[in-house]
Amino acid sequence: MKGRLITVCALAAGLLVFSGPVVAHHGSQGYDLSKRITLKGTVSRFAWANPHCQIYLDAKDDKGSVVNWAVELNNPGNLVRLGWTHVALKAGDDVTLAFNPGKEGKPVGICADVFFPDGRKLHSTQGCGIPQEPE
Amino acid sequence: MKSRPTCLVVAVVVVLTLSSVTFAQTAQPSGDTKAQTANAPAFDPHELTGVWVRGKAPRGNAPLSGTRPPMTPWGQAKFNTVKGSFSYSRSPGIAPPVAPENEWNDPMLQCEPAGYPRVMLQIYAPLMRFIQTSNEVVEFFEWGHTWRDIWTDGRKPIENPEPTFYGYSVGHWDGDTFVVDSNGFTDRTWTDPYGSPHSDQMVLHETFRRVDHDHLELVITLTDPKTYTKPWVSDKMFFDWAPKSPRSENEEFREDFCIYSDQANFFKNVDPVGASDAPVKNKTQ
């Protein structure tokens, strides 16, 4: 438990240290950084590219219709430092994403945390604070 | 649950401690240099070959220093055309106004080369790499996977060389300091992410000094009388030696390109504000 606490604290500290400049790379004003949503869905595409990697996720809305969400991540080099690889995700993967959504109802997001069914997690630090477990 | 407040406190303390080292003491080496030197591996101060990761300063998205020299009317007019594109928390006193996203005019958002010295000041791709040969030192940059030649065969700077993004450079050793003088820069680039201008008359005088096995120090002096009324001397920049790249799955120097179609797709598909009006979509390559 103590080891886990240290790990979580170190991760949190790292996130805060490196968060400021990264989120400033491009406009973040279109995102609601005070709101966090969680979606369970299927990856339709994983883009490993500058300026930001992207996860495209098919998830059902309240009415049962499938919506394709586009969620941006950090850039590839920074993701490697965080333990990601270019094959961290692939089309067809079932995952849960937690992220900050766009302000105007567009199905986009930023600051994604990825939770896999087998318990693995991946985080993309972009100035959004400490990763949180999905509800 | 009880651990979360404790965690937060620890995190904040660590952050504040690291932040003070990282951001507040940008002009001083970290720690006790003499003690570090005593325990560090032996090194040849004339050996620069290796991968260097941008250290505690600049962290990126920084100007050469927070005190920009007064601009000439020409320089000021050029700076007035800058439409800032992100927060300028490092040195707000010299920042351009931040414009609506559809007005951003940072040339790097169009995937234009960073150029020198801006490539050393960007937030992304913080690695550079030196390789020394018998007649030149090659400085590779992670961003753009490009390089500049620093000729060490005794040649003198060329008067009025063909303008390039990375300039024409000659170098020599002055004691344990590697001195580089450069000119021949195109005026298409910004000097830094703040949009600080320069003209094609810009010349740079740089001093690289390997202070110990793991640390390289750099000071850049920019002289451009067409743009500034006096030289602009940078803060000390620091680079940490790395045995391999920490930013590549292959542990090699990353191919960190700005690819125009990827940039356009990102703004089209993801960025919520720039979906229809991002600057990258307003121009053809």
XYZ file of C-alpha atoms in Angstrom:
420
model
C 0.000 0.000 0.000
C 2.826 2.297 0.912
C 4.607 1.479 -2.323
C 1.453 2.142 -4.275
C 1.016 5.458 -2.528
C 4.542 6.492 -3.431
C 3.991 5.430 -7.020
C 0.759 7.367 -7.294
C 2.283 10.413 -5.653
C 5.295 10.323 -7.936
C 3.022 10.055 -10.958
C 0.900 12.912 -9.702
C 3.925 15.078 -9.087
C 5.273 14.264 -12.516
C 1.995 15.174 -14.101
C 1.901 18.519 -12.385
C 5.513 19.305 -13.189
C 5.172 18.531 -16.861
C 1.585 19.623 -17.351
C 1.813 23.350 -17.891
C 3.745 23.693 -21.094
C 2.283 20.677 -22.815
C -1.296 21.809 -22.691
C -0.201 25.073 -24.220
C 1.008 23.550 -27.472
C -2.194 24.429 -29.237
C -5.539 25.838 -28.302
C -7.145 24.224 -25.294
C -9.826 26.862 -25.015
C -12.269 24.639 -26.847
C -12.205 22.038 -24.076
C -14.043 22.011 -20.791
C -11.171 21.289 -18.432
C -13.522 21.336 -15.439
C -15.584 18.455 -16.756
C -14.504 14.841 -16.903
C -16.471 12.162 -18.715
C -16.012 8.421 -18.961
C -16.941 6.368 -22.000
C -16.765 2.663 -22.661
C -16.382 1.783 -26.311
C -14.385 0.263 -29.134
C -11.332 1.837 -30.708
C -11.927 2.519 -34.390
C -8.483 4.051 -35.035
C -5.323 4.936 -33.153
C -3.239 7.671 -34.802
C 0.425 7.786 -33.737
C 1.389 11.166 -35.141
C 2.422 14.730 -34.478
C 1.287 17.165 -33.296
C -0.817 14.902 -31.061
C -1.685 11.230 -31.121
C -5.380 10.513 -31.329
C -7.795 7.816 -30.230
C -11.032 7.409 -32.171
C -13.605 5.588 -30.073
C -17.039 4.290 -31.018
C -19.318 4.653 -28.001
C -23.070 4.604 -27.627
C -24.862 7.748 -26.546
C -27.919 7.944 -24.278
C -30.185 6.918 -27.158
C -28.106 3.945 -28.148
C -26.654 5.537 -31.250
C -22.954 4.991 -31.900
C -20.901 8.177 -31.807
C -17.292 8.302 -32.980
C -15.277 10.335 -30.493
C -11.891 11.848 -31.368
C -9.680 12.219 -28.316
C -6.258 13.777 -28.487
C -3.190 12.651 -26.573
C 0.322 13.894 -26.063
C 2.828 13.653 -28.931
C 4.536 10.314 -29.726
C 7.884 11.147 -28.106
C 6.276 12.214 -24.857
C 3.983 9.186 -24.879
C 6.998 6.884 -25.195
C 8.347 8.477 -22.035
C 5.019 7.649 -20.383
C 5.193 4.008 -21.391
C 3.111 4.047 -24.565
C 4.087 2.445 -27.844
C 2.796 2.850 -31.370
C 0.833 -0.389 -30.864
C -0.540 0.515 -27.451
C -4.006 0.524 -29.010
C -5.478 -0.923 -32.158
C -8.799 -0.882 -33.915
C -11.205 -3.272 -32.236
C -9.845 -2.855 -28.720
C -12.544 -2.452 -26.084
C -11.459 0.201 -23.609
C -12.780 2.794 -21.230
C -11.665 6.374 -21.765
C -11.807 9.172 -19.225
C -11.210 12.643 -20.649
C -12.205 16.284 -20.764
C -14.757 16.884 -23.520
C -15.131 19.727 -25.970
C -17.188 22.700 -24.843
C -19.622 22.883 -27.692
C -20.950 19.365 -27.763
C -18.578 18.167 -30.436
C -17.475 14.564 -29.767
C -13.855 15.413 -29.018
C -11.696 15.272 -25.941
C -8.324 15.894 -24.378
C -6.256 14.536 -21.486
C -7.251 10.920 -21.907
C -6.717 8.125 -19.460
C -7.173 4.675 -20.972
C -8.392 1.723 -18.925
C -8.162 -1.775 -20.390
C -10.414 -4.681 -19.377
C -7.398 -6.566 -17.982
C -6.605 -3.762 -15.556
C -3.849 -2.050 -17.500
C -3.915 1.739 -17.641
C -2.313 4.380 -19.814
C -2.276 8.078 -19.141
C -1.581 11.047 -21.383
C -0.486 14.081 -19.455
C -1.598 17.323 -20.979
C -2.108 19.531 -17.992
C -5.281 18.006 -16.703
C -4.163 16.994 -13.274
C -4.049 13.667 -11.548
C -5.414 10.616 -13.349
C -8.659 9.405 -11.875
C -10.164 5.965 -11.863
C -13.379 5.638 -13.864
C -16.586 5.528 -11.860
C -9.159 6.940 0.509
C -7.162 8.262 3.436
C -4.054 8.247 1.341
C -5.322 10.736 -1.233
C -4.889 13.939 0.805
C -1.450 12.734 1.866
C -0.638 11.983 -1.721
C -1.759 15.417 -2.803
C 0.360 17.102 -0.166
C 3.408 15.066 -1.136
C 2.789 15.769 -4.801
C 2.454 19.501 -4.253
C 5.610 19.613 -2.140
C 7.539 17.712 -4.799
C 6.138 19.956 -7.505
C 7.003 23.131 -5.674
C 10.479 21.857 -4.935
C 11.132 20.800 -8.508
C 9.467 23.886 -9.917
C 11.709 26.173 -7.948
C 14.724 24.350 -9.305
C 13.353 24.159 -12.793
C 11.920 27.566 -13.326
C 13.328 29.960 -10.798
C 17.021 29.216 -11.007
C 17.401 29.105 -14.721
C 20.718 30.897 -14.633
C 22.428 28.549 -12.178
C 23.560 24.934 -12.522
C 21.598 22.518 -10.372
C 23.117 21.198 -7.203
C 26.699 21.506 -6.098
C 28.759 21.444 -9.258
C 32.034 20.669 -7.492
C 30.524 17.728 -5.662
C 28.947 16.459 -8.869
C 32.246 16.760 -10.671
C 34.078 14.876 -7.931
C 31.739 11.897 -8.272
C 31.106 12.038 -12.002
C 32.830 9.853 -14.581
C 35.928 11.226 -16.258
C 35.272 13.179 -19.404
C 37.082 15.077 -22.119
C 35.736 18.640 -22.243
C 36.464 18.689 -25.978
C 34.303 15.611 -26.566
C 30.746 16.683 -27.387
C 29.640 13.587 -29.276
C 26.462 12.119 -27.905
C 22.787 12.703 -27.295
C 21.879 15.715 -25.216
C 18.474 16.271 -23.672
C 17.336 19.768 -22.912
C 17.806 20.129 -19.181
C 16.199 22.290 -16.589
C 16.431 25.401 -18.713
C 14.941 26.248 -20.978
C 11.976 23.964 -20.378
C 10.612 24.855 -23.788
C 8.425 27.560 -25.224
C 10.940 30.037 -23.901
C 12.655 33.082 -25.363
C 16.421 33.466 -25.226
C 15.845 35.354 -22.005
C 13.018 37.213 -20.375
C 14.627 40.534 -21.184
C 14.477 41.229 -24.874
C 16.488 44.225 -26.062
C 14.553 47.235 -27.335
C 13.489 46.747 -30.930
C 14.195 49.085 -33.791
C 11.155 50.483 -35.628
C 11.709 47.749 -38.244
C 11.832 45.062 -35.577
C 8.793 46.419 -33.777
C 6.791 46.548 -36.987
C 7.651 42.926 -37.648
C 6.760 41.895 -34.112
C 3.427 43.698 -34.436
C 2.405 41.217 -37.128
C 2.674 38.277 -34.709
C -0.626 36.603 -33.834
C 0.213 34.610 -30.729
C -1.092 31.100 -30.487
C -0.631 29.767 -26.962
C 0.037 30.799 -23.425
C 3.327 32.538 -22.810
C 3.778 31.782 -19.145
C 7.562 31.667 -19.218
C 8.067 35.353 -19.960
C 4.712 37.122 -20.209
C 6.399 40.516 -20.268
C 7.653 40.061 -23.808
C 4.824 37.932 -25.168
C 2.764 38.856 -28.191
C -1.002 39.120 -27.753
C -2.749 35.773 -28.038
C -5.014 35.855 -31.062
C -8.163 33.877 -31.864
C -7.197 30.466 -33.201
C -8.172 31.252 -36.772
C -5.640 34.114 -36.807
C -2.579 32.276 -35.464
C 0.378 32.835 -37.747
C 3.178 30.865 -36.138
C 5.078 29.502 -39.138
C 5.716 26.222 -37.316
C 1.967 25.553 -37.276
C 2.319 25.376 -41.039
C 5.113 22.837 -40.556
C 7.765 25.337 -41.609
C 11.225 24.553 -40.193
C 11.921 25.856 -36.711
C 15.278 27.252 -37.786
C 18.012 28.267 -35.423
C 17.960 29.278 -32.575
C 14.248 28.521 -32.199
C 14.792 24.769 -32.504
C 16.606 24.966 -29.163
C 13.685 26.737 -27.511
C 10.719 24.619 -28.547
C 8.670 22.617 -26.102
C 8.659 19.488 -28.197
C 11.568 17.385 -29.392
C 14.035 18.429 -26.694
C 16.948 16.361 -27.955
C 20.027 17.297 -29.934
C 23.047 15.271 -30.838
C 26.629 16.152 -31.674
C 28.896 14.127 -33.900
C 32.457 15.375 -34.312
C 34.493 14.670 -37.411
C 37.913 15.829 -38.520
C 36.603 18.949 -40.201
C 33.243 19.705 -38.661
C 30.918 19.251 -35.747
C 27.458 18.138 -36.840
C 24.619 19.190 -34.578
C 21.501 17.132 -35.128
C 18.082 18.246 -33.968
C 15.293 15.875 -33.053
C 12.610 18.262 -34.296
C 12.488 17.919 -38.044
C 15.206 15.233 -37.933
C 17.589 17.810 -39.327
C 21.038 19.202 -38.618
C 23.454 22.036 -39.055
C 27.115 21.860 -40.025
C 29.579 23.676 -37.797
C 32.809 23.843 -39.764
C 35.963 23.424 -37.711
C 38.518 23.259 -40.532
C 39.706 26.798 -40.012
C 37.503 28.503 -42.545
C 36.143 31.942 -41.833
C 32.502 32.983 -41.952
C 31.250 33.745 -45.450
C 30.152 37.292 -46.110
C 26.535 37.309 -47.258
C 26.001 33.542 -47.559
C 22.901 32.057 -49.142
C 20.190 32.397 -46.481
C 19.096 29.179 -44.783
C 16.920 28.173 -41.862
C 19.885 26.898 -39.843
C 22.528 29.389 -40.968
C 26.186 29.030 -41.897
C 28.388 28.196 -38.923
C 32.066 27.982 -38.138
C 33.473 26.788 -34.838
C 36.696 26.701 -32.894
C 37.899 25.803 -29.422
C 38.826 28.527 -26.993
C 40.275 26.538 -24.112
C 37.484 24.173 -23.096
C 34.774 26.276 -24.717
C 33.473 25.437 -28.171
C 32.766 28.751 -29.847
C 30.379 28.919 -32.808
C 29.750 31.938 -35.008
C 26.853 31.843 -37.445
C 25.216 34.033 -40.050
C 23.225 33.580 -43.233
C 19.828 33.062 -41.638
C 16.605 33.510 -43.546
C 14.256 35.984 -41.909
C 11.276 33.649 -42.416
C 11.586 32.136 -38.950
C 10.669 33.401 -35.530
C 13.619 33.660 -33.146
C 11.624 31.897 -30.452
C 8.070 30.685 -29.772
C 7.211 34.215 -28.644
C 7.444 35.545 -32.156
C 10.534 37.594 -31.380
C 11.660 38.823 -34.783
C 14.993 38.753 -36.506
C 16.249 39.850 -39.874
C 18.550 38.205 -42.367
C 21.299 40.287 -40.787
C 21.164 38.234 -37.578
C 24.468 36.781 -36.422
C 24.868 34.400 -33.506
C 27.828 33.880 -31.213
C 27.514 30.704 -29.165
C 29.597 29.166 -26.423
C 29.156 25.495 -25.603
C 30.899 24.210 -22.491
C 30.818 20.684 -21.165
C 30.901 21.459 -17.476
C 31.081 17.805 -16.434
C 30.402 14.384 -17.908
C 26.645 14.755 -17.840
C 26.045 18.455 -18.435
C 26.499 20.856 -21.303
C 26.018 24.566 -20.977
C 25.181 26.956 -23.803
C 24.931 30.721 -24.078
C 23.727 32.360 -27.287
C 24.365 35.992 -28.107
C 22.172 37.324 -30.896
C 23.244 40.472 -32.676
C 20.911 41.976 -35.252
C 21.116 45.770 -35.535
C 18.300 45.822 -38.068
C 15.963 44.399 -35.421
C 17.422 45.195 -31.990
C 19.244 48.193 -30.582
C 21.736 46.005 -28.741
C 22.794 42.345 -28.561
C 20.501 39.837 -26.880
C 22.373 37.497 -24.533
C 20.507 34.347 -23.617
C 20.096 32.832 -20.199
C 22.342 29.858 -19.682
C 20.837 26.790 -21.292
C 21.581 23.321 -19.956
C 21.578 19.927 -21.590
C 21.855 16.540 -19.925
C 23.883 13.768 -21.533
C 21.870 10.670 -22.412
C 23.235 7.261 -23.397
C 20.175 6.707 -25.575
C 17.024 8.506 -26.567
C 14.275 8.380 -23.944
C 11.707 9.448 -26.536
C 11.879 6.621 -29.050
C 10.706 3.030 -28.773
C 13.857 2.101 -30.697
C 16.007 4.199 -28.346
C 17.264 6.094 -31.383
C 17.035 9.713 -32.300
C 13.348 10.128 -33.011
C 12.053 11.017 -36.469
C 10.072 13.901 -35.107
C 8.689 15.472 -38.232
C 5.908 17.957 -38.591
C 3.877 16.316 -41.341
C 1.495 18.693 -43.000
C -1.250 16.177 -43.697
C -1.114 14.879 -40.111
C -1.245 18.429 -38.823
C -4.242 19.206 -41.023
C -6.034 16.002 -40.018
C -5.506 16.747 -36.377
C -7.010 20.204 -36.648
C -9.822 18.884 -38.810
C -10.768 15.870 -36.709
C -9.946 16.694 -33.140
C -9.187 20.248 -32.180
C -12.586 21.636 -31.171
C -11.928 25.233 -32.100
C -9.818 24.669 -35.127
C -12.036 22.105 -36.775
C -13.203 24.472 -39.469
C -10.935 27.443 -39.228
C -7.501 26.319 -38.068
C -4.698 28.186 -39.771
C -3.231 25.014 -41.170
C -6.352 24.645 -43.261
C -6.273 28.177 -44.541
C -3.145 27.732 -46.583
C -1.870 25.317 -49.096
C 1.514 23.816 -48.514
